[in-house]
PDB file of C-alpha atoms in Angstrom:
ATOM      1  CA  UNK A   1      88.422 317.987 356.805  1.00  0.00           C
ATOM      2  CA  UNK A   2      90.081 320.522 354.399  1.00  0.00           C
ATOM      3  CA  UNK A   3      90.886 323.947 355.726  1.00  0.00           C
ATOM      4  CA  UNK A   4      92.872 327.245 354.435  1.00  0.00           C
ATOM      5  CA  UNK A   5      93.556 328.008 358.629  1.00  0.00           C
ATOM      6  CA  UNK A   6      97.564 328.378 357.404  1.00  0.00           C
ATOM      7  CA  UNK A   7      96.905 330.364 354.306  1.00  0.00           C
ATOM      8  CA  UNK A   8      94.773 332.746 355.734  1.00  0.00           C
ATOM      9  CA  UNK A   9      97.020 333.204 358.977  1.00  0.00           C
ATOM     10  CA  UNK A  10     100.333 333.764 356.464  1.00  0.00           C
ATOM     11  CA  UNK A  11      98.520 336.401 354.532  1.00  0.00           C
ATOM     12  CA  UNK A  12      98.340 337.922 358.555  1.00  0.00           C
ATOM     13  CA  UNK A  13     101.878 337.097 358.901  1.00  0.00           C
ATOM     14  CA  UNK A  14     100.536 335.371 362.130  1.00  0.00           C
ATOM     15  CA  UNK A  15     102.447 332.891 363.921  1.00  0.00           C
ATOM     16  CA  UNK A  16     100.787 329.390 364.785  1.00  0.00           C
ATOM     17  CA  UNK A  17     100.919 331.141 368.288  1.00  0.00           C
ATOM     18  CA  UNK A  18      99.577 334.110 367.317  1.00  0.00           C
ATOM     19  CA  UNK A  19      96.833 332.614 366.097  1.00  0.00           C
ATOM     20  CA  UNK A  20      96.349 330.769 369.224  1.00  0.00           C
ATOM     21  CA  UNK A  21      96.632 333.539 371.612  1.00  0.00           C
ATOM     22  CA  UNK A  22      93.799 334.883 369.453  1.00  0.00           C
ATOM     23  CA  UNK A  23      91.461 331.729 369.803  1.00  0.00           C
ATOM     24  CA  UNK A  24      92.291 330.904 373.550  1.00  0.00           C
ATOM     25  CA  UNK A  25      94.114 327.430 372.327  1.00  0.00           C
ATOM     26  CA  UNK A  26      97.173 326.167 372.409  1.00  0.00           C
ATOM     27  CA  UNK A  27      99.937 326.385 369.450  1.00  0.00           C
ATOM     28  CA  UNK A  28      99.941 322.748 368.993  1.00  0.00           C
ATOM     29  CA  UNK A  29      95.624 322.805 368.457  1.00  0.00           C
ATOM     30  CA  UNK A  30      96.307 325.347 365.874  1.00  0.00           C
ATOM     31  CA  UNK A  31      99.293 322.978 364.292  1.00  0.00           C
ATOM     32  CA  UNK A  32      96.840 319.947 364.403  1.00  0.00           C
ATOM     33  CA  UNK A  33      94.018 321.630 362.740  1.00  0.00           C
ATOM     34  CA  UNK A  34      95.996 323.019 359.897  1.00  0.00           C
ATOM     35  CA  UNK A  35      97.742 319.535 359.498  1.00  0.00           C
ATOM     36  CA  UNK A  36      94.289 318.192 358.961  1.00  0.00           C
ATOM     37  CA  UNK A  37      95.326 315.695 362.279  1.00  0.00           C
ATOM     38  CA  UNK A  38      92.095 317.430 364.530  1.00  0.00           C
ATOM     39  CA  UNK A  39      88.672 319.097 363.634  1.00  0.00           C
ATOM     40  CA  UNK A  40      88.102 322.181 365.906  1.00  0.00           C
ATOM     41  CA  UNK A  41      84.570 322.020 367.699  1.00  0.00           C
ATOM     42  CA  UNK A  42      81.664 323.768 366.038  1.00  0.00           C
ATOM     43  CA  UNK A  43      82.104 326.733 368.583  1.00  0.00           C
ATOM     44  CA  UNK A  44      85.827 326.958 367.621  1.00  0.00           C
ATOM     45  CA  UNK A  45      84.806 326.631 364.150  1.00  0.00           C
ATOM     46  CA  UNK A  46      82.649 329.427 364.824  1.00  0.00           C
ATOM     47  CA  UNK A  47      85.283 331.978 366.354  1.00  0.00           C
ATOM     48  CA  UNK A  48      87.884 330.727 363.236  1.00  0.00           C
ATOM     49  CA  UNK A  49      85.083 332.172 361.560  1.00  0.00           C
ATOM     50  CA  UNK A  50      84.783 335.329 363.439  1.00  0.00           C
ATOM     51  CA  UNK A  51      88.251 336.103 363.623  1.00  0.00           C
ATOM     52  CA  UNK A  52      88.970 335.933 359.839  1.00  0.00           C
ATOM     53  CA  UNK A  53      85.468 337.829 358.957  1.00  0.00           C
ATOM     54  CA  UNK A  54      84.324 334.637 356.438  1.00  0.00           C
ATOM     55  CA  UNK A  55      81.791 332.315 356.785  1.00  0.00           C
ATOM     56  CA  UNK A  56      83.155 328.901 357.740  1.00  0.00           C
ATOM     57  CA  UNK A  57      82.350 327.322 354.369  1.00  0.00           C
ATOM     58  CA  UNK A  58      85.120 329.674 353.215  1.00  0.00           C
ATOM     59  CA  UNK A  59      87.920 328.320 355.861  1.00  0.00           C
ATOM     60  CA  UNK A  60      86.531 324.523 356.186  1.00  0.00           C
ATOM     61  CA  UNK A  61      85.894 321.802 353.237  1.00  0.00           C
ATOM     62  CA  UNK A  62      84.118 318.288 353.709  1.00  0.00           C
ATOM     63  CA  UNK A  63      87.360 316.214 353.207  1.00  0.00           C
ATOM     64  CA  UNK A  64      87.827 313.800 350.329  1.00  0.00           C
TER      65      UNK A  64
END
């Protein structure tokens, strides 16, 4: 699956751990999921979501 998780957390100027602090996950979830290496749960998915105020069509893409 395709995200923009590291775009949108650079316009933030958030750290991976930043970002994870912010989720309640660990640095290297947050690595794996922007590396395209692990697809966060639908409730993760869900407070990505939140968190960046888009829906998650707008963070996540079906991969090719």
């Amino acid at each position: 699956m395709k995200n923009r998780l590291k775009v949108l957390r650079a316009e933030r100027n958030w750290s991976q751990a930043d970002l994870a602090e912010k989720l309640d996950v660990s640095r290297q979830s947050v690595n794996a999921i922007e590396t395209g290496k692990y697809d966060p749960s639908l409730p993760l998915a869900f407070r990505i979501a939140e968190l960046f105020e888009l829906p998650i069509e707008a963070i996540f893409q079906k991969g090719e």
